[in-house]
Amino acid sequence: MQPSEIEIRDIVEFDELHACEELQKHAWGFSCDRDVIPLTQLIAARKAGGILLGAFDTEAAMLAFCYGFLGRLDDGRLMHYSQMTAVRSDLRDSGLGTALKWAQRDVALEQGLELMCWTYDPLESLNGYFNFGKLGVVAQTYWPNMYGDTTSPLHQGTPTDRFRADWYLSASRVAQRRSGNTKALVERLSAERATLPSALDAVERDGVEWPGEPRLALDEARLLCEIPRSIQAIKATDREAALAWRAATRAVLVGYFDRGYHARECFPTPPDANGQRRTYYLLELSDPEVEPGADSWLS
């Protein structure tokens, strides 16, 4: 589907709002209405300044939507909290999610906001690539078991731990990501990986990725934390390994965040001899709101 065939616009009609409810069930696999954001909440948030955008095809069928509302950080700063993005399952790799996030950013900036936040599972490598690599978020907040149990099969198997992704909308790193050219960045990160200490590495046991022993006393300014290539595949084959990954990454990420580190990037390595990639978070001991100098490969 070509970008010219997609219209991104405000969702205002009742049939479109009902379509949002149905798309949530489809995209997330919810089996119970209690997990669905209802039409009444969508309407109320939009009336109060929230953002509700849909992506429609040429026949006005909804393909994806995003929804968020005004929030406030502990220090009193206002931000847009992006609660939900849902994309039709057959279009998940079509770029619709990316287009919606940039459209959401444009509206938030028009509202005078400089920060957008949302959450995602830090064990989901593809979401990590998307949030850090394509959008340029940073993360310094980790919420254990944020949602408890839900009816989505994507959430089952481990506690629903979440990163809060912080998207500084006017940052130069965000503007650079909008160009879509992140190949050079990934190459630099992959090359630098060999010189950086790692707080967590994967080990293989009987063909399954397990986490190694967390190293919680590193003090270098930049360090790595490995996550599995596919936590969903591990959940499907070895629940104990999935729970071990949750426990190990929680210990590392919470521990280093408490010491002033933040997650700066999430990147894959080039394929090895067996065609396998590894995935790492880059953690940095610095102020996440202060951008590196122009000569830095982290900019």
Coordinates of C-alpha atoms in Angstrom, one line a residue:
M1 CA 0.0 0.0 0.0
Q2 CA 1.4 3.4 -1.1
P3 CA 1.5 6.4 1.3
S4 CA -0.6 8.3 -1.2
E5 CA -3.4 5.8 -0.6
I6 CA -3.5 6.5 3.2
E7 CA -5.2 9.4 4.9
I8 CA -4.3 10.2 8.5
R9 CA -6.8 12.4 10.2
D10 CA -8.8 13.0 13.4
I11 CA -11.4 10.3 14.4
V12 CA -14.7 12.0 15.0
E13 CA -17.6 9.8 13.7
F14 CA -19.3 7.2 15.9
D15 CA -18.7 4.5 13.4
E16 CA -15.0 5.3 13.4
L17 CA -15.0 5.3 17.2
H18 CA -16.6 1.8 17.2
A19 CA -14.0 0.7 14.7
C20 CA -11.4 1.7 17.3
E21 CA -12.9 -0.7 19.8
E22 CA -12.9 -3.5 17.3
L23 CA -9.4 -2.8 16.0
Q24 CA -8.1 -3.1 19.6
K25 CA -9.5 -6.6 19.9
H26 CA -8.1 -7.5 16.5
A27 CA -4.6 -6.1 17.0
W28 CA -4.0 -7.1 20.6
G29 CA -6.0 -10.3 20.7
F30 CA -8.1 -9.1 23.7
S31 CA -10.7 -11.7 24.6
C32 CA -12.5 -9.6 27.1
D33 CA -14.0 -6.1 26.7
R34 CA -12.5 -5.0 30.0
D35 CA -9.2 -4.6 28.3
V36 CA -10.6 -2.4 25.5
I37 CA -10.5 1.4 25.7
P38 CA -14.2 2.2 25.2
L39 CA -15.9 4.7 22.9
T40 CA -17.0 6.8 25.8
Q41 CA -13.4 7.2 27.1
L42 CA -12.1 8.0 23.6
I43 CA -14.7 10.7 23.2
A44 CA -14.1 12.3 26.6
A45 CA -10.3 12.4 26.1
R46 CA -10.6 13.9 22.7
K47 CA -13.0 16.6 24.0
A48 CA -10.4 17.4 26.7
G49 CA -7.6 17.9 24.2
G50 CA -6.4 14.3 23.7
I51 CA -5.2 13.1 20.3
L52 CA -7.1 10.4 18.4
L53 CA -5.8 9.8 14.9
G54 CA -6.8 7.1 12.4
A55 CA -5.2 5.9 9.2
F56 CA -7.8 5.2 6.5
D57 CA -7.6 3.7 3.1
T58 CA -9.2 5.1 -0.1
E59 CA -12.5 3.6 0.9
A60 CA -12.5 5.2 4.4
A61 CA -11.8 1.9 6.1
M62 CA -9.7 2.2 9.3
L63 CA -6.4 0.5 9.1
A64 CA -4.8 1.8 12.3
F65 CA -5.2 4.4 15.0
C66 CA -3.4 6.0 17.9
Y67 CA -4.8 7.5 21.0
G68 CA -3.4 9.6 23.9
F69 CA -4.2 12.3 26.4
L70 CA -2.6 15.1 28.4
G71 CA -0.4 14.0 31.3
R72 CA 2.0 15.4 33.9
L73 CA 5.4 14.2 35.1
D74 CA 6.3 14.2 38.8
D75 CA 8.2 17.4 38.4
G76 CA 5.0 19.1 37.1
R77 CA 5.9 19.3 33.4
L78 CA 3.1 18.5 31.0
M79 CA 3.4 15.8 28.3
H80 CA 1.2 13.9 25.9
Y81 CA 0.7 10.3 27.1
S82 CA 0.3 8.0 24.1
Q83 CA -1.8 5.1 25.5
M84 CA -2.7 3.0 22.5
T85 CA -1.5 2.3 18.9
A86 CA -3.3 -0.5 17.1
V87 CA -2.5 -1.6 13.5
R88 CA -4.4 -4.2 11.5
S89 CA -2.4 -7.4 11.8
D90 CA -1.8 -7.8 8.1
L91 CA -0.3 -4.3 7.9
R92 CA 2.1 -4.4 10.9
D93 CA 5.2 -4.0 8.8
S94 CA 3.7 -1.5 6.4
G95 CA 5.0 1.7 8.1
L96 CA 1.5 2.7 9.3
G97 CA 2.6 2.7 12.9
T98 CA 5.5 5.0 12.1
A99 CA 3.4 7.4 10.1
L100 CA 0.9 7.6 12.9
K101 CA 3.6 8.4 15.5
W102 CA 5.0 11.2 13.4
A103 CA 1.5 12.6 12.9
Q104 CA 0.8 12.4 16.6
R105 CA 4.1 14.2 17.3
D106 CA 3.1 17.0 14.9
V107 CA -0.2 17.5 16.7
A108 CA 1.4 17.5 20.1
L109 CA 3.9 20.1 19.0
E110 CA 1.0 22.2 17.7
Q111 CA -0.5 22.0 21.2
G112 CA 2.7 23.4 22.7
L113 CA 4.0 20.2 24.1
E114 CA 7.7 19.1 24.0
L115 CA 7.4 15.6 25.4
M116 CA 5.4 12.5 24.6
C117 CA 5.6 9.3 26.7
W118 CA 4.2 5.8 26.4
T119 CA 5.1 2.3 27.6
Y120 CA 6.2 -0.9 26.0
D121 CA 7.7 -4.3 27.1
P122 CA 11.5 -3.9 27.2
L123 CA 11.9 -7.5 26.3
E124 CA 10.2 -7.0 22.9
S125 CA 13.1 -6.4 20.6
L126 CA 11.2 -5.3 17.5
N127 CA 9.4 -2.6 19.7
G128 CA 12.8 -1.6 21.0
Y129 CA 14.2 -1.1 17.4
F130 CA 11.1 0.9 16.5
N131 CA 11.0 3.2 19.5
F132 CA 14.7 3.9 19.8
G133 CA 15.9 3.4 16.3
K134 CA 13.1 4.8 14.2
L135 CA 11.7 7.4 16.6
G136 CA 14.7 8.4 18.9
V137 CA 13.1 7.8 22.3
V138 CA 15.1 7.4 25.5
A139 CA 14.0 5.5 28.7
Q140 CA 14.9 6.1 32.3
T141 CA 11.7 4.7 34.0
Y142 CA 10.9 1.0 34.6
W143 CA 7.5 0.0 36.0
P144 CA 7.3 -3.7 37.1
N145 CA 4.1 -5.6 36.3
M146 CA 2.4 -2.4 35.3
Y147 CA -0.9 -3.9 34.0
G148 CA -1.0 -7.2 36.0
D149 CA -2.9 -9.8 34.0
T150 CA -4.6 -9.0 30.7
T151 CA -6.4 -11.2 28.2
S152 CA -3.9 -10.4 25.4
P153 CA -1.8 -13.5 24.4
L154 CA 1.0 -11.0 23.8
H155 CA 1.1 -10.2 27.5
Q156 CA 0.8 -13.6 29.0
G157 CA 3.7 -15.7 30.2
T158 CA 5.6 -13.1 32.2
P159 CA 4.7 -10.1 34.4
T160 CA 3.8 -7.0 32.4
D161 CA 6.9 -4.9 33.1
R162 CA 7.2 -1.8 31.1
F163 CA 9.7 0.9 30.0
R164 CA 8.3 4.4 29.9
A165 CA 9.6 5.7 26.5
D166 CA 10.3 9.4 26.7
W167 CA 10.2 11.2 23.3
Y168 CA 11.6 14.7 23.4
L169 CA 9.8 16.0 20.4
S170 CA 12.1 18.8 19.4
A171 CA 15.4 17.0 20.0
S172 CA 17.8 16.9 17.1
R173 CA 18.1 13.1 17.5
V174 CA 14.4 12.8 16.9
A175 CA 14.6 15.0 13.8
Q176 CA 17.5 12.8 12.5
R177 CA 15.4 9.7 12.9
R178 CA 12.6 11.1 10.9
S179 CA 14.8 10.9 7.8
G180 CA 14.5 7.1 8.2
N181 CA 18.2 6.6 7.6
T182 CA 19.5 4.7 10.7
K183 CA 21.8 2.2 9.0
A184 CA 24.9 4.2 9.8
L185 CA 23.9 4.5 13.4
V186 CA 23.3 0.8 13.8
E187 CA 26.7 0.1 12.1
R188 CA 28.5 2.4 14.6
L189 CA 26.7 0.8 17.6
S190 CA 27.6 -2.7 16.4
A191 CA 31.2 -1.7 16.0
E192 CA 31.3 0.0 19.4
R193 CA 29.7 -3.1 21.0
A194 CA 33.0 -5.0 21.3
T195 CA 34.6 -2.3 23.4
L196 CA 31.7 -1.9 25.9
P197 CA 31.1 -4.0 29.1
S198 CA 27.8 -5.8 29.3
A199 CA 25.6 -6.0 32.4
L200 CA 23.8 -9.0 30.9
D201 CA 24.5 -11.5 28.1
A202 CA 22.5 -14.4 26.6
V203 CA 23.6 -18.0 27.0
E204 CA 22.2 -21.0 25.2
R205 CA 20.8 -24.0 27.1
D206 CA 19.4 -26.9 25.0
G207 CA 18.7 -24.6 22.1
V208 CA 16.9 -21.9 24.1
E209 CA 18.2 -18.4 24.9
W210 CA 18.6 -17.9 28.7
P211 CA 20.0 -14.8 30.5
G212 CA 23.4 -15.1 32.0
E213 CA 24.3 -13.8 35.5
P214 CA 23.5 -10.0 35.8
R215 CA 26.5 -7.8 36.5
L216 CA 25.2 -5.0 38.7
A217 CA 28.4 -3.3 39.8
L218 CA 29.8 -1.9 36.5
D219 CA 30.7 1.7 36.6
E220 CA 31.6 2.6 33.0
A221 CA 29.8 5.6 31.5
R222 CA 28.3 3.3 28.7
L223 CA 27.4 -0.3 29.0
L224 CA 25.2 -2.9 27.4
C225 CA 22.2 -5.1 28.4
E226 CA 21.3 -8.0 26.0
I227 CA 17.7 -9.0 25.5
P228 CA 16.4 -12.1 23.6
R229 CA 15.8 -12.1 19.9
S230 CA 12.2 -13.1 20.4
I231 CA 10.7 -13.3 23.8
Q232 CA 7.4 -14.5 22.3
A233 CA 9.2 -17.5 20.9
I234 CA 10.8 -18.2 24.3
K235 CA 7.4 -17.9 26.0
A236 CA 6.0 -20.5 23.6
T237 CA 8.8 -23.1 24.2
D238 CA 10.1 -22.5 27.7
R239 CA 8.2 -20.5 30.3
E240 CA 10.9 -20.7 32.9
A241 CA 13.4 -19.2 30.5
A242 CA 11.0 -16.3 29.8
L243 CA 10.5 -15.7 33.5
A244 CA 14.3 -15.8 34.0
W245 CA 14.7 -13.1 31.3
R246 CA 12.1 -10.9 33.0
A247 CA 13.9 -11.3 36.4
A248 CA 17.4 -10.7 35.0
T249 CA 16.5 -7.7 32.8
R250 CA 14.4 -6.1 35.6
A251 CA 17.4 -6.4 38.0
V252 CA 19.8 -4.8 35.5
L253 CA 17.5 -2.1 34.2
V254 CA 16.1 -1.0 37.5
G255 CA 19.5 -1.2 39.2
Y256 CA 21.2 1.0 36.7
F257 CA 18.3 3.4 36.3
D258 CA 18.5 3.9 40.0
R259 CA 22.1 4.8 39.7
G260 CA 21.4 7.5 37.0
Y261 CA 21.8 5.5 33.8
H262 CA 19.2 5.6 31.0
A263 CA 18.6 3.5 27.9
R264 CA 19.9 5.5 24.9
E265 CA 19.5 3.0 22.1
C266 CA 18.3 -0.5 21.2
F267 CA 20.0 -2.1 18.3
P268 CA 20.6 -5.5 16.6
T269 CA 24.0 -6.8 15.7
P270 CA 24.8 -8.0 12.1
P271 CA 23.9 -11.7 11.5
D272 CA 26.5 -14.1 12.7
A273 CA 27.7 -17.2 10.7
N274 CA 24.4 -18.9 11.5
G275 CA 22.4 -15.9 10.4
Q276 CA 21.4 -15.0 14.0
R277 CA 21.4 -11.5 15.4
R278 CA 21.7 -10.4 19.0
T279 CA 19.9 -7.4 20.5
Y280 CA 21.3 -4.9 23.0
Y281 CA 20.2 -1.9 24.9
L282 CA 22.9 0.8 25.3
L283 CA 22.8 2.3 28.8
E284 CA 24.5 5.6 29.4
L285 CA 25.3 7.4 32.6
S286 CA 24.3 11.0 31.7
D287 CA 21.3 13.3 31.6
P288 CA 18.9 11.9 29.0
E289 CA 17.6 15.4 28.2
V290 CA 21.1 16.7 27.3
E291 CA 22.0 15.8 23.8
P292 CA 25.6 14.7 22.9
G293 CA 27.8 16.9 20.9
A294 CA 27.6 17.0 17.2
D295 CA 30.7 14.8 16.8
S296 CA 29.2 12.0 19.0
W297 CA 28.0 8.8 17.4
L298 CA 25.2 8.9 19.9
S299 CA 23.6 12.1 18.6

